[in-house]
Coordinates of C-alpha atoms and ligand atoms in Angstrom, one line a residue:
X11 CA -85.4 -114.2 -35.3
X12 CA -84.7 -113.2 -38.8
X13 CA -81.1 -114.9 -38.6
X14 CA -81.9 -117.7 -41.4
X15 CA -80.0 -116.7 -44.2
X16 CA -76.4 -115.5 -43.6
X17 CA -77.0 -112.4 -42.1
X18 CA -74.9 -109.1 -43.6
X19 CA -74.1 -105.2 -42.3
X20 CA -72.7 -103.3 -44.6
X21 CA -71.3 -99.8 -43.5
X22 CA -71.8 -97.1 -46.0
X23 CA -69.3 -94.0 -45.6
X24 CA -70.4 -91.3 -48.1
X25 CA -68.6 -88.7 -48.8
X26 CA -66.5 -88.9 -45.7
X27 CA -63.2 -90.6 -44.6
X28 CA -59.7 -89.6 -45.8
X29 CA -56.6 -91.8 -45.7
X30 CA -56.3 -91.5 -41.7
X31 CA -59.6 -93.0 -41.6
X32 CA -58.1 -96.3 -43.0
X33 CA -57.5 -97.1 -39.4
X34 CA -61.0 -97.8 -38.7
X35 CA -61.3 -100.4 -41.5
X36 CA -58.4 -102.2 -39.5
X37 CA -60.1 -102.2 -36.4
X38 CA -63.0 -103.8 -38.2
X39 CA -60.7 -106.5 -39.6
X40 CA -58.8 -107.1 -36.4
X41 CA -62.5 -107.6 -34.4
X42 CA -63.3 -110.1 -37.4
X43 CA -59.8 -112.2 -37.1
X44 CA -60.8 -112.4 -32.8
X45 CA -63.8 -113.5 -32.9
X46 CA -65.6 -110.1 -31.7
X47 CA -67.4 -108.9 -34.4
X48 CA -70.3 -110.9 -34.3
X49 CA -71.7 -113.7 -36.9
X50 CA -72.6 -112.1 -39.7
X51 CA -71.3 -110.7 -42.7
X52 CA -69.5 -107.1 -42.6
X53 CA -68.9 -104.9 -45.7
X54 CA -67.4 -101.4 -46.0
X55 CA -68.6 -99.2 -48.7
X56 CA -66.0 -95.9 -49.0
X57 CA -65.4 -93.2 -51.3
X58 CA -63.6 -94.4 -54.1
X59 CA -60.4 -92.9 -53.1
X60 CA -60.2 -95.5 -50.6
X61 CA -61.1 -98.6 -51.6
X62 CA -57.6 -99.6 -53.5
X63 CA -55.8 -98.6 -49.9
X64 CA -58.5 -100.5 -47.6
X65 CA -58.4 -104.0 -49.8
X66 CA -55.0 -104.1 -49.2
X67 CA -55.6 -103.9 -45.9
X68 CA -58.1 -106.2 -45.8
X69 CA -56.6 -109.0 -47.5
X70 CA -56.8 -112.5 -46.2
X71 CA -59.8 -111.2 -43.7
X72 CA -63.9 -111.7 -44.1
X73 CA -64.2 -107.8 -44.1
X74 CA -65.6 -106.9 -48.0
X75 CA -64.8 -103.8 -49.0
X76 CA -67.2 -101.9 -51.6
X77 CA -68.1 -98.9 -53.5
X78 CA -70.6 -96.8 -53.5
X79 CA -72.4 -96.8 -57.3
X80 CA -71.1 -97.2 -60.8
X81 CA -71.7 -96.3 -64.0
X82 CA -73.6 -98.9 -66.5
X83 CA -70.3 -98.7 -69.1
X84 CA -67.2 -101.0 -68.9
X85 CA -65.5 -97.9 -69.7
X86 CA -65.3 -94.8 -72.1
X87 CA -65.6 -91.1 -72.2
X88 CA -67.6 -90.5 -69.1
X89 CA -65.4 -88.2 -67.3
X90 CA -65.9 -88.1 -63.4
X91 CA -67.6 -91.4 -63.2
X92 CA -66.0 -94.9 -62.0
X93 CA -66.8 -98.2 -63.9
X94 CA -68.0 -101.8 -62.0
X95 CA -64.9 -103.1 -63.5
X96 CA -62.4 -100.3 -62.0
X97 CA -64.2 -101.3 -58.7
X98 CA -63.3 -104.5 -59.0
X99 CA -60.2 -104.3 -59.9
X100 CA -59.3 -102.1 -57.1
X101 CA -60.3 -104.6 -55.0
X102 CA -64.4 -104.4 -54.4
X103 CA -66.5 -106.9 -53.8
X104 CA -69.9 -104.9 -53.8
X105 CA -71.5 -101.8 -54.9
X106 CA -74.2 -99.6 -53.5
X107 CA -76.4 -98.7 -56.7
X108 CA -79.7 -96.2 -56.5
X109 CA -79.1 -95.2 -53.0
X110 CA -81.4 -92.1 -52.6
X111 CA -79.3 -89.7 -52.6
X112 CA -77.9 -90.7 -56.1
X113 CA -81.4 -90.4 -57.1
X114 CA -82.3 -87.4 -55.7
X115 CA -78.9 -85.5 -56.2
X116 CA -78.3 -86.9 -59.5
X117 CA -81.7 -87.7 -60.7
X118 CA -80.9 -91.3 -60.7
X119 CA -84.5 -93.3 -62.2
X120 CA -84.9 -96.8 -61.6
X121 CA -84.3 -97.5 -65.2
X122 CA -80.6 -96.2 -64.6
X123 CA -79.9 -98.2 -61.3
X124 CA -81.4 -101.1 -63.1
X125 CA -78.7 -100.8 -65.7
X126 CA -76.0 -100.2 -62.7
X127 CA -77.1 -103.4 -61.1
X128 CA -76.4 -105.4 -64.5
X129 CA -73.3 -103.6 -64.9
X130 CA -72.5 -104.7 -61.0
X131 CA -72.7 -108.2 -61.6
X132 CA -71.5 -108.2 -65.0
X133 CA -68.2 -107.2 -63.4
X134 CA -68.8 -109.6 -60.8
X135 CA -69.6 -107.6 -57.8
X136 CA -72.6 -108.3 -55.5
X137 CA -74.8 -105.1 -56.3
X138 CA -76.8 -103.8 -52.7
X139 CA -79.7 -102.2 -55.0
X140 CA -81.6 -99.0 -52.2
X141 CA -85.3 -98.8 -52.5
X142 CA -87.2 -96.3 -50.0
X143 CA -90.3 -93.8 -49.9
X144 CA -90.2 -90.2 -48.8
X145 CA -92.0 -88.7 -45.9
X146 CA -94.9 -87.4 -48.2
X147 CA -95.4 -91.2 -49.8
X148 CA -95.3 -92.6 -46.4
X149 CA -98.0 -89.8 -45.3
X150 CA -100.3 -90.7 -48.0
X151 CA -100.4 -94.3 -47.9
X152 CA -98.3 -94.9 -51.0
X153 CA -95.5 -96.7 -49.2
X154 CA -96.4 -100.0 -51.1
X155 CA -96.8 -99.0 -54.3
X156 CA -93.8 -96.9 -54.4
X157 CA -92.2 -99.6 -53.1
X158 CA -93.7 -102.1 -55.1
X159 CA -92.5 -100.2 -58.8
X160 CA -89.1 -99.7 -57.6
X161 CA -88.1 -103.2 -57.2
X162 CA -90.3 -104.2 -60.3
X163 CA -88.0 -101.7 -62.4
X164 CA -85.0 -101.3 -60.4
X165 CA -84.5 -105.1 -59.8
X166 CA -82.7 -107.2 -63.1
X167 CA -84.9 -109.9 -63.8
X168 CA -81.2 -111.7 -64.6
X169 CA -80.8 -111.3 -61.3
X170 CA -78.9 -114.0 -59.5
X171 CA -80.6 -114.1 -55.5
X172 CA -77.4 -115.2 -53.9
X173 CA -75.1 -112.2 -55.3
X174 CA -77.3 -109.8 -55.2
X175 CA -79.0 -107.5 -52.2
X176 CA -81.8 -105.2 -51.6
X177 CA -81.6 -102.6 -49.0
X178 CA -85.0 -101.2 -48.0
X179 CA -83.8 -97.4 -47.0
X180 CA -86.9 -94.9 -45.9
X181 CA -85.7 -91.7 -47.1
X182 CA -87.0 -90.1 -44.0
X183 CA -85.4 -92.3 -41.9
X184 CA -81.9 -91.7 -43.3
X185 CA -79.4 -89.7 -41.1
X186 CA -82.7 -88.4 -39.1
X187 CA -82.5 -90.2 -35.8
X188 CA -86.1 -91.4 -37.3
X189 CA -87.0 -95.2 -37.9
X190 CA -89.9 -97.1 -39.4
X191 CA -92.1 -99.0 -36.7
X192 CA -91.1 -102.9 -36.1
X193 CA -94.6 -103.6 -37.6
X194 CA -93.4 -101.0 -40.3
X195 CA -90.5 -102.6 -41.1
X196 CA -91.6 -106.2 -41.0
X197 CA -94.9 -105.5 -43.5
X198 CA -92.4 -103.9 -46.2
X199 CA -89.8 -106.6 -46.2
X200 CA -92.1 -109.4 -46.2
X201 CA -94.2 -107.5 -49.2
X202 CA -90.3 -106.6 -51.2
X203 CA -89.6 -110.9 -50.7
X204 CA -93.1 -111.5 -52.1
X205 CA -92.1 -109.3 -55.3
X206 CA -89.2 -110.2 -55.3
X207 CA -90.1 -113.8 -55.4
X208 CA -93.3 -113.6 -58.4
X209 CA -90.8 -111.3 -60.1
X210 CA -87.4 -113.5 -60.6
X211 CA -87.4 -116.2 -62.7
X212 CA -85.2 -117.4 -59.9
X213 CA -87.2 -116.7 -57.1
X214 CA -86.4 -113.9 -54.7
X215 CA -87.4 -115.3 -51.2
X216 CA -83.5 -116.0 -50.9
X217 CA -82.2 -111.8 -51.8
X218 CA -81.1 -110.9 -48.4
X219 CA -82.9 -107.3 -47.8
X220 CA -81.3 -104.9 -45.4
X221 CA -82.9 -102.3 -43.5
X222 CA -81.2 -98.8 -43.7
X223 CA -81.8 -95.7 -42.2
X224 CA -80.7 -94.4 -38.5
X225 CA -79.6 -97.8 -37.5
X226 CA -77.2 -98.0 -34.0
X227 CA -76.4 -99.9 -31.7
X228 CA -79.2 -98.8 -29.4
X229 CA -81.9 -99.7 -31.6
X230 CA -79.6 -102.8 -33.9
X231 CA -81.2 -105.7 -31.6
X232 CA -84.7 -104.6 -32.5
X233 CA -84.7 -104.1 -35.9
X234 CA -82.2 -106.7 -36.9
X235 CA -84.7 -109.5 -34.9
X236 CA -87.7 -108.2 -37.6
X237 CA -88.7 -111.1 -39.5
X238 CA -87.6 -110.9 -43.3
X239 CA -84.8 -108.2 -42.2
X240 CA -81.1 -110.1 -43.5
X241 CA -78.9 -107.1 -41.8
X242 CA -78.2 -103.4 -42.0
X243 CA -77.3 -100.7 -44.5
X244 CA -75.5 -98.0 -41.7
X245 CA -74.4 -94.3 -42.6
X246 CA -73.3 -92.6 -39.9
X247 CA -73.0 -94.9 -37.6
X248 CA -70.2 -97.2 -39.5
X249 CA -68.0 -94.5 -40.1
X250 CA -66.2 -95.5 -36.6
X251 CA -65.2 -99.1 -35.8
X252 CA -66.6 -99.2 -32.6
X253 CA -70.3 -98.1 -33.4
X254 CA -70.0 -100.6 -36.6
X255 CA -68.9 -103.5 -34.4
X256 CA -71.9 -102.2 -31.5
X257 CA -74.2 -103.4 -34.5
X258 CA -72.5 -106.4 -35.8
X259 CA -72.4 -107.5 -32.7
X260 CA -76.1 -108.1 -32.4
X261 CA -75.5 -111.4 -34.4
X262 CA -74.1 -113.8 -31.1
Ligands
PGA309 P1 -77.8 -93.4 -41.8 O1 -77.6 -93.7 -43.4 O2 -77.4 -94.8 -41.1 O3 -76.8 -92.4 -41.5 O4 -79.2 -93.0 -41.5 C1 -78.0 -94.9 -44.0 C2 -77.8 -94.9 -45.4 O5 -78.0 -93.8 -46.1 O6 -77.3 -95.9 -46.0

């Protein structure tokens, strides 16, 4: 089992979940404070509108609650966009940056989600920085090597291994039903530790890497028992307690 370092799901809402949906966030917190959520970490990322509401909610209890990207300024005239520090303030703990669809709806480079992930921890939040090929890179081998070049540039060489984490997010396998192969799975993370590691002045072997795309509770056992897999990046399926907690609850 993969269960060395402390293990972490992290739920990641989208663009989905008004004020009513606060209710799930306390069902999450109230299966923490009994014992029946399983032992791992658990985060919540929510739309921004949110997050001041659910940290009050979640005060005193394990459950983080985070957003989901930032810009790189401590503030300004950027009109529409949130600051690390706002996140923060609001009561975040972590930040999703260069998930795929920020890169592919907002033509987000690694460069960018490089400077995101400094801006993260500048404001002290644990960045969860999203690598993942398409379909078509998968297809043609390239996995590796697209792999490889968006840790090299997305990852801060400042970064510190036990605040920061990678999630390793197959853009075909997001919201698809689709996952990677165990074997799949198991040769990426091992090769993003290895990078991580020769890349970092601090080492890498420690960055807890989460695998994202289509996880559930059907399939949570088997992919969270991969070696070098350090818990779950979940969509659709954290966006009601009980399905969360079905995957948190692989970690007895
Ligand atoms: P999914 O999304 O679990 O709905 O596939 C995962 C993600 O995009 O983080």
């Amino acid at each position: 089992m993969a269960f060395s370092s402390r293990p972490i799901v992290i739920g990641n809402w989208k663009m989905n979940g008004l004020a009513a949906s606060l209710d799930q966030v306390e069902a999450v917190r109230d299966a923490i404070a009994k014992g029946q959520a399983g032992r791992c970490e658990t985060g919540l990322c929510l739309p921004a509108t949110l997050i001041a509401a659910a940290a009050a909610r979640v005060e005193g209890s394990r459950l983080m609650i985070g957003g989901q990207d930032c810009h790189v300024a401590s503030h300004g005239a950027h009109t529409g966009d949130i600051a690390a520090a706002m996140l923060k303030d609001a009561g975040a703990t972590l930040v999703i940056v260069g998930h795929s669809e920020r890169r592919a709806d907002h033509g987000e480079t690694d460069m960018l989600v490089n400077q995101k992930a400094q801006a993260a921890a500048l404001a002290g939040l644990t960045p969860v920085i999203c690598v993942g090929e398409t379909r078509a890179e998968r297809d043609a081998g390239e996995t590796l090597r697209v792999i490889g070049r968006q840790i090299d540039e997305s990852v801060p060489r400042s970064t510190d291994p036990k605040t920061t984490i990678v999630a390793y997010e197959p853009v075909w396998a997001i919201g698809t039903g689709l996952t990677p192969t165990a074997a799949d799975v198991a040769e990426v993370h091992a090769f993003i530790h290895r990078r991580l590691d020769s890349l970092l002045p601090s080492g890498g072997t420690t960055i807890r890497i989460l695998y994202g795309g289509s996880v559930k509770a059907s399939n949570a056992a088997e992919l969270l028992a991969i070696d070098h897999v350090d818990g779950a990046l979940v969509g659709g399926a954290s966006l009601k307690a009980a399905d969360l907690l079905g995957i948190t609850s692989v970690y007895r």
